[in-house]
Each structure stands twice: as C-alpha cells, then as structure tokens.
Amino acid sequence: MKPTIKLAPSILAANFAHLAKDIKDVEEAGADLLHIDIMDGNFVPNISFGPHMVEVCKKVSPLYRDVHLMIEKPERYIADFVRAGANNLTIHAEASVHLHRLLQEIRDFGLDTGLAVNPLTPLAFVEEALPYLDKVLVMTVNPGFGGQRFIETSIERIRKVASWRSSYGLEFDIQVDGGIDETTLTKVVQAGANNLVAGSAIFNHSKGSAVSTKQLKELALAASLY
Ligand code: DX5
Ligand code: ZN
C-alpha cells in the first residue's frame, strides 16, 4: 500500500504577529500537520521557541502537532513537550547517545516517534532504529534555519530509506525537511518521501499561504502516482 501524502507547513516561516491566522489559512487549505521547529542554540546555531509554542498551536488549531527537536540531550525535555500537547516527537540521531531508551519513552507517553538524520549522518542509525519509529526524517538541509537550498544528494538517501520501508514491510513515514518547494517536491516524492515539510515555500509565497498549500499538496499527490 502506498503511504499517504502529508503536507507539513513549518511555522518557523510564519508571521508571528498573526500566527493564528497563518495557521488557520494553511489548515483550511488542506495542510495535514503543523511542523514545529524547536532550536536550542547548541545543537543548531539558532534559537527558535520552546514547548509554549506547541500549546499555542493546540489552542488555535486541531492539526497534528509534529515537533522537530533540534536540541542537545532531548531527554531533558520530553515530558514538557508531552504536557504541551505534542503528537509526535522527532529527535536527532546526533543529539543523544541513548536513542533506544528515548524512543521507548516517547512511545510510552503515547506519542508517535521520529528519528532525524543530518545530511551526512550514516543511514545505519536509521536502519537499526526502524522497529521503534513511526517516522524517519531525512534532513535535506543542515538544520537550523529556514530558506536554505535543498541538498541534491538527499535524493539517494530518501531512496535508500524507502527501499527499507518496502523490503521490511514497514509503514513508517518518510519525512523531508529543508528547501522543499515546487521543484524539489516532485523529486523527493518520486524517491519515496510522503511527509513533506515546507516553510518558506508556503509562508513566503507571493500568492499567500493558502494558495501555496493547495499547490504543493496537488503537486505531491500527482507525483505520488508515478
Ligand atoms: C530547518 C527546519 C525546517 C525549516 C524548513 O532546520 O527544520 O523545518 O523550517 O524551512 P524551509 O522550508 O524554508 O527550508
Ligand atoms: Zn524542521
């Protein structure tokens, strides 16, 4: 069975002066998840926001809250993000030495698990972790900032993870994050990604975020037919 296509606008690129409206616009236009980027200024050079942002999203929208933890030692904050209303916690393979324990803990809280890998992190980390994952996040830029250019060698990495999904008969999502726009989206979907994060391509689009959400979703659905 083909995995369901999901579009996940990254609110990092939204306008915080009217965040509730930006979220409603993408929700009504067909977004499937809200991607919430948590950055600590250590694991990545940038600082974004903390668990409070997850609470805010929960207040203004019923959309699934997909939380991407770009933080050192994420084990310190799991309970806080659970309390704030996260539906999924994606941790980075590079950020913790106790991945098994951490993924189990996230599942014990009843949340979906995700494991992210930076562009040159060996995919062996992912293969070992597959039985514990609802989602693999193949980073398609170096994490830390919106608006960066897609790294082309990611395509082969997505293909590899997709080949494991079919050969092991598993149903985890393959998420991509960074530089996803009208051009790169078709390529990543054809390589096997089904969960697509987009920040700038949605919120900085000249015709607005509702139009861009619809366009990207249609493109992804069309690409998934091939
Ligand atoms: C990057 C973040 C992304 C970011 C994507 O570190 O994880 O989620 O918001 O932004 P765009 O789509 O603009 O590359
Ligand atoms: Zn992200």
mmCIF file of C-alpha atoms and ligand atoms in Angstrom:
data_model
loop_
_atom_site.group_PDB
_atom_site.id
_atom_site.type_symbol
_atom_site.label_atom_id
_atom_site.label_comp_id
_atom_site.label_asym_id
_atom_site.label_seq_id
_atom_site.Cartn_x
_atom_site.Cartn_y
_atom_site.Cartn_z
ATOM 1 C CA MET A 1 0.000 0.000 0.000
ATOM 2 C CA LYS A 2 1.287 3.456 -0.896
ATOM 3 C CA PRO A 3 1.931 5.715 2.096
ATOM 4 C CA THR A 4 -0.392 8.707 2.473
ATOM 5 C CA ILE A 5 0.927 12.048 1.289
ATOM 6 C CA LYS A 6 1.072 14.603 4.100
ATOM 7 C CA LEU A 7 1.989 18.271 3.853
ATOM 8 C CA ALA A 8 3.500 19.857 6.952
ATOM 9 C CA PRO A 9 3.870 23.656 6.904
ATOM 10 C CA SER A 10 6.749 24.748 9.141
ATOM 11 C CA ILE A 11 5.536 27.607 11.304
ATOM 12 C CA LEU A 12 9.119 28.837 11.671
ATOM 13 C CA ALA A 13 8.450 30.789 8.463
ATOM 14 C CA ALA A 14 5.036 32.099 9.552
ATOM 15 C CA ASN A 15 4.427 35.683 10.618
ATOM 16 C CA PHE A 16 4.284 35.568 14.423
ATOM 17 C CA ALA A 17 2.416 38.887 14.505
ATOM 18 C CA HIS A 18 -0.586 36.956 13.138
ATOM 19 C CA LEU A 19 0.322 33.359 13.750
ATOM 20 C CA ALA A 20 -3.236 32.197 14.467
ATOM 21 C CA LYS A 21 -4.397 33.482 11.075
ATOM 22 C CA ASP A 22 -1.420 31.928 9.258
ATOM 23 C CA ILE A 23 -2.202 28.587 10.874
ATOM 24 C CA LYS A 24 -5.936 28.787 10.027
ATOM 25 C CA ASP A 25 -5.088 29.604 6.406
ATOM 26 C CA VAL A 26 -2.931 26.510 5.923
ATOM 27 C CA GLU A 27 -5.363 24.347 7.874
ATOM 28 C CA GLU A 28 -8.300 25.376 5.673
ATOM 29 C CA ALA A 29 -6.192 24.939 2.525
ATOM 30 C CA GLY A 30 -5.501 21.278 3.292
ATOM 31 C CA ALA A 31 -2.345 21.095 5.430
ATOM 32 C CA ASP A 32 -2.096 17.783 7.284
ATOM 33 C CA LEU A 33 0.325 18.615 10.114
ATOM 34 C CA LEU A 34 1.882 21.627 11.760
ATOM 35 C CA HIS A 35 5.657 21.273 11.825
ATOM 36 C CA ILE A 36 7.097 22.981 14.915
ATOM 37 C CA ASP A 37 10.882 23.526 14.911
ATOM 38 C CA ILE A 38 12.477 23.666 18.346
ATOM 39 C CA MET A 39 16.051 25.036 18.289
ATOM 40 C CA ASP A 40 18.270 25.484 21.332
ATOM 41 C CA GLY A 41 21.278 27.486 20.104
ATOM 42 C CA ASN A 42 23.521 24.478 20.869
ATOM 43 C CA PHE A 43 22.621 21.577 18.641
ATOM 44 C CA VAL A 44 21.967 24.191 15.972
ATOM 45 C CA PRO A 45 23.236 27.784 15.938
ATOM 46 C CA ASN A 46 19.760 29.283 16.008
ATOM 47 C CA ILE A 47 17.218 29.684 18.832
ATOM 48 C CA SER A 48 13.520 29.452 17.970
ATOM 49 C CA PHE A 49 10.920 28.689 20.661
ATOM 50 C CA GLY A 50 10.068 26.147 23.343
ATOM 51 C CA PRO A 51 7.124 23.993 24.478
ATOM 52 C CA HIS A 52 4.895 27.048 24.841
ATOM 53 C CA MET A 53 4.645 27.263 21.051
ATOM 54 C CA VAL A 54 3.177 23.766 20.983
ATOM 55 C CA GLU A 55 0.483 24.880 23.452
ATOM 56 C CA VAL A 56 -0.300 27.898 21.315
ATOM 57 C CA CYS A 57 -0.714 25.711 18.216
ATOM 58 C CA LYS A 58 -3.013 23.395 20.140
ATOM 59 C CA LYS A 59 -5.193 26.315 21.175
ATOM 60 C CA VAL A 60 -5.651 27.674 17.683
ATOM 61 C CA SER A 61 -5.904 24.529 15.536
ATOM 62 C CA PRO A 62 -6.811 20.834 15.695
ATOM 63 C CA LEU A 63 -3.950 19.990 13.296
ATOM 64 C CA TYR A 64 -1.489 17.292 14.381
ATOM 65 C CA ARG A 65 1.490 18.871 16.135
ATOM 66 C CA ASP A 66 4.679 17.479 14.623
ATOM 67 C CA VAL A 67 7.541 18.588 16.880
ATOM 68 C CA HIS A 68 11.100 18.568 15.498
ATOM 69 C CA LEU A 69 13.559 18.756 18.379
ATOM 70 C CA MET A 70 16.848 20.303 17.271
ATOM 71 C CA ILE A 71 18.202 20.314 20.809
ATOM 72 C CA GLU A 72 21.064 18.691 22.715
ATOM 73 C CA LYS A 73 20.067 15.978 25.181
ATOM 74 C CA PRO A 74 16.387 15.951 24.234
ATOM 75 C CA GLU A 75 15.728 13.517 27.115
ATOM 76 C CA ARG A 76 15.608 16.551 29.440
ATOM 77 C CA TYR A 77 12.500 17.961 27.777
ATOM 78 C CA ILE A 78 10.343 15.024 26.649
ATOM 79 C CA ALA A 79 7.791 15.386 29.467
ATOM 80 C CA ASP A 80 7.484 19.141 28.862
ATOM 81 C CA PHE A 81 6.626 18.636 25.215
ATOM 82 C CA VAL A 82 4.165 15.875 26.058
ATOM 83 C CA ARG A 83 2.398 18.204 28.508
ATOM 84 C CA ALA A 84 2.377 20.984 25.935
ATOM 85 C CA GLY A 85 0.397 18.798 23.518
ATOM 86 C CA ALA A 86 2.864 17.361 21.008
ATOM 87 C CA ASN A 87 1.521 14.471 18.907
ATOM 88 C CA ASN A 88 4.932 13.408 17.689
ATOM 89 C CA LEU A 89 8.468 13.987 18.893
ATOM 90 C CA THR A 90 11.261 13.761 16.355
ATOM 91 C CA ILE A 91 14.711 13.568 17.905
ATOM 92 C CA HIS A 92 18.048 13.786 16.124
ATOM 93 C CA ALA A 93 20.285 10.718 15.938
ATOM 94 C CA GLU A 94 23.249 13.039 16.572
ATOM 95 C CA ALA A 95 21.789 14.623 19.702
ATOM 96 C CA SER A 96 21.525 11.754 22.163
ATOM 97 C CA VAL A 97 23.561 8.633 22.884
ATOM 98 C CA HIS A 98 20.560 6.749 24.312
ATOM 99 C CA LEU A 99 18.270 6.634 21.322
ATOM 100 C CA HIS A 100 16.607 3.339 22.198
ATOM 101 C CA ARG A 101 15.645 4.475 25.679
ATOM 102 C CA LEU A 102 14.424 7.801 24.398
ATOM 103 C CA LEU A 103 12.284 6.358 21.609
ATOM 104 C CA GLN A 104 10.735 3.903 24.063
ATOM 105 C CA GLU A 105 9.977 6.719 26.450
ATOM 106 C CA ILE A 106 8.248 8.746 23.749
ATOM 107 C CA ARG A 107 6.098 5.722 22.838
ATOM 108 C CA ASP A 108 5.333 5.052 26.496
ATOM 109 C CA PHE A 109 3.878 8.557 26.670
ATOM 110 C CA GLY A 110 1.601 7.539 23.788
ATOM 111 C CA LEU A 111 3.218 9.803 21.185
ATOM 112 C CA ASP A 112 4.473 8.949 17.719
ATOM 113 C CA THR A 113 8.236 8.704 17.349
ATOM 114 C CA GLY A 114 10.505 10.214 14.744
ATOM 115 C CA LEU A 115 14.243 9.972 14.157
ATOM 116 C CA ALA A 116 16.020 12.684 12.165
ATOM 117 C CA VAL A 117 19.399 12.436 10.463
ATOM 118 C CA ASN A 118 21.545 15.311 9.247
ATOM 119 C CA PRO A 119 22.663 15.262 5.603
ATOM 120 C CA LEU A 120 25.906 13.281 6.159
ATOM 121 C CA THR A 121 24.918 11.138 9.143
ATOM 122 C CA PRO A 122 25.164 7.454 8.177
ATOM 123 C CA LEU A 123 21.746 5.949 7.500
ATOM 124 C CA ALA A 124 22.747 2.893 9.519
ATOM 125 C CA PHE A 125 21.441 4.812 12.557
ATOM 126 C CA VAL A 126 18.030 4.785 10.953
ATOM 127 C CA GLU A 127 18.062 1.164 9.856
ATOM 128 C CA GLU A 128 18.837 -0.046 13.373
ATOM 129 C CA ALA A 129 16.045 2.091 14.819
ATOM 130 C CA LEU A 130 13.269 1.175 12.353
ATOM 131 C CA PRO A 131 11.282 -1.096 14.723
ATOM 132 C CA TYR A 132 10.871 1.873 17.086
ATOM 133 C CA LEU A 133 9.910 4.512 14.542
ATOM 134 C CA ASP A 134 6.714 5.976 13.155
ATOM 135 C CA LYS A 135 8.692 8.402 11.048
ATOM 136 C CA VAL A 136 12.167 8.863 9.585
ATOM 137 C CA LEU A 137 13.168 12.463 8.931
ATOM 138 C CA VAL A 138 15.787 12.726 6.209
ATOM 139 C CA MET A 139 17.120 16.270 6.574
ATOM 140 C CA THR A 140 17.509 17.858 3.158
ATOM 141 C CA VAL A 141 19.429 20.888 4.508
ATOM 142 C CA ASN A 142 21.637 21.357 7.542
ATOM 143 C CA PRO A 143 19.207 22.029 10.368
ATOM 144 C CA GLY A 144 18.987 25.449 11.967
ATOM 145 C CA PHE A 145 17.462 27.890 9.503
ATOM 146 C CA GLY A 146 14.594 28.211 7.080
ATOM 147 C CA GLY A 147 15.119 29.269 3.494
ATOM 148 C CA GLN A 148 18.204 27.170 2.704
ATOM 149 C CA ARG A 149 18.966 25.367 -0.531
ATOM 150 C CA PHE A 150 17.987 21.711 -0.934
ATOM 151 C CA ILE A 151 20.955 19.284 -0.862
ATOM 152 C CA GLU A 152 20.666 17.123 -4.001
ATOM 153 C CA THR A 153 22.456 14.074 -2.579
ATOM 154 C CA SER A 154 19.449 13.685 -0.257
ATOM 155 C CA ILE A 155 17.536 12.009 -3.087
ATOM 156 C CA GLU A 156 19.651 8.855 -2.907
ATOM 157 C CA ARG A 157 19.236 8.788 0.870
ATOM 158 C CA ILE A 158 15.456 9.000 0.585
ATOM 159 C CA ARG A 159 15.508 6.140 -1.952
ATOM 160 C CA LYS A 160 17.523 4.012 0.422
ATOM 161 C CA VAL A 161 15.151 4.561 3.350
ATOM 162 C CA ALA A 162 12.182 3.914 1.034
ATOM 163 C CA SER A 163 13.771 0.639 -0.067
ATOM 164 C CA TRP A 164 13.924 -0.457 3.588
ATOM 165 C CA ARG A 165 10.297 0.518 4.058
ATOM 166 C CA SER A 166 9.258 -1.899 1.327
ATOM 167 C CA SER A 167 11.803 -4.650 1.934
ATOM 168 C CA TYR A 168 10.989 -4.848 5.661
ATOM 169 C CA GLY A 169 7.243 -4.381 5.025
ATOM 170 C CA LEU A 170 7.023 -1.414 7.400
ATOM 171 C CA GLU A 171 4.705 1.590 7.265
ATOM 172 C CA PHE A 172 6.702 4.454 8.753
ATOM 173 C CA ASP A 173 6.512 7.902 7.168
ATOM 174 C CA ILE A 174 9.486 9.304 5.310
ATOM 175 C CA GLN A 175 9.651 12.997 6.043
ATOM 176 C CA VAL A 176 11.854 15.537 4.288
ATOM 177 C CA ASP A 177 12.688 18.945 5.694
ATOM 178 C CA GLY A 178 14.547 21.861 4.144
ATOM 179 C CA GLY A 179 14.410 23.538 0.746
ATOM 180 C CA ILE A 180 11.168 21.836 -0.272
ATOM 181 C CA ASP A 181 9.381 23.836 -2.975
ATOM 182 C CA GLU A 182 7.543 23.275 -6.287
ATOM 183 C CA THR A 183 10.742 21.980 -7.912
ATOM 184 C CA THR A 184 12.245 19.739 -5.260
ATOM 185 C CA LEU A 185 8.924 18.358 -4.023
ATOM 186 C CA THR A 186 8.270 16.208 -7.097
ATOM 187 C CA LYS A 187 11.755 14.688 -6.890
ATOM 188 C CA VAL A 188 11.520 13.785 -3.210
ATOM 189 C CA VAL A 189 8.071 12.259 -3.576
ATOM 190 C CA GLN A 190 9.215 10.181 -6.542
ATOM 191 C CA ALA A 191 12.167 8.992 -4.438
ATOM 192 C CA GLY A 192 9.741 7.802 -1.737
ATOM 193 C CA ALA A 193 9.123 10.684 0.683
ATOM 194 C CA ASN A 194 5.484 11.046 1.730
ATOM 195 C CA ASN A 195 5.656 13.579 4.568
ATOM 196 C CA LEU A 196 6.747 16.966 3.292
ATOM 197 C CA VAL A 197 7.802 19.896 5.434
ATOM 198 C CA ALA A 198 7.806 23.316 3.805
ATOM 199 C CA GLY A 199 8.391 26.685 5.441
ATOM 200 C CA SER A 200 9.394 29.464 3.043
ATOM 201 C CA ALA A 201 7.670 27.870 0.050
ATOM 202 C CA ILE A 202 4.378 28.145 1.932
ATOM 203 C CA PHE A 203 4.531 31.218 4.129
ATOM 204 C CA ASN A 204 6.670 33.431 1.854
ATOM 205 C CA HIS A 205 4.773 32.617 -1.328
ATOM 206 C CA SER A 206 3.764 35.689 -3.342
ATOM 207 C CA LYS A 207 0.150 34.477 -3.613
ATOM 208 C CA GLY A 208 -0.166 33.630 0.067
ATOM 209 C CA SER A 209 -0.001 30.507 2.168
ATOM 210 C CA ALA A 210 -3.432 29.121 1.240
ATOM 211 C CA VAL A 211 -2.603 29.098 -2.478
ATOM 212 C CA SER A 212 0.847 27.599 -1.906
ATOM 213 C CA THR A 213 -0.510 24.907 0.420
ATOM 214 C CA LYS A 214 -3.044 23.803 -2.199
ATOM 215 C CA GLN A 215 -0.455 23.873 -4.982
ATOM 216 C CA LEU A 216 2.147 21.859 -3.089
ATOM 217 C CA LYS A 217 -0.408 19.294 -1.972
ATOM 218 C CA GLU A 218 -1.679 18.818 -5.533
ATOM 219 C CA LEU A 219 1.864 18.509 -6.874
ATOM 220 C CA ALA A 220 2.740 15.928 -4.237
ATOM 221 C CA LEU A 221 -0.374 13.871 -4.916
ATOM 222 C CA ALA A 222 0.355 13.949 -8.658
ATOM 223 C CA ALA A 223 4.000 12.935 -8.111
ATOM 224 C CA SER A 224 2.980 10.047 -5.873
ATOM 225 C CA LEU A 225 1.089 8.418 -8.752
ATOM 226 C CA TYR A 226 4.340 7.618 -10.556
HETATM 227 C C1 DX5 B 1 15.353 23.708 9.344
HETATM 228 C C2 DX5 B 1 13.997 23.373 9.896
HETATM 229 C C3 DX5 B 1 12.940 23.404 8.876
HETATM 230 C C4 DX5 B 1 12.687 24.758 8.254
HETATM 231 C C5 DX5 B 1 12.397 24.498 6.806
HETATM 232 O O1 DX5 B 1 16.301 23.462 10.308
HETATM 233 O O2 DX5 B 1 13.999 22.074 10.473
HETATM 234 O O3 DX5 B 1 11.721 22.824 9.326
HETATM 235 O O4 DX5 B 1 11.622 25.459 8.836
HETATM 236 O O5 DX5 B 1 12.335 25.691 6.136
HETATM 237 P P1 DX5 B 1 12.348 25.809 4.556
HETATM 238 O O6 DX5 B 1 11.165 25.015 4.046
HETATM 239 O O7 DX5 B 1 12.215 27.282 4.335
HETATM 240 O O8 DX5 B 1 13.637 25.248 4.065
HETATM 241 ZN ZN ZN B 2 12.080 21.024 10.895
#
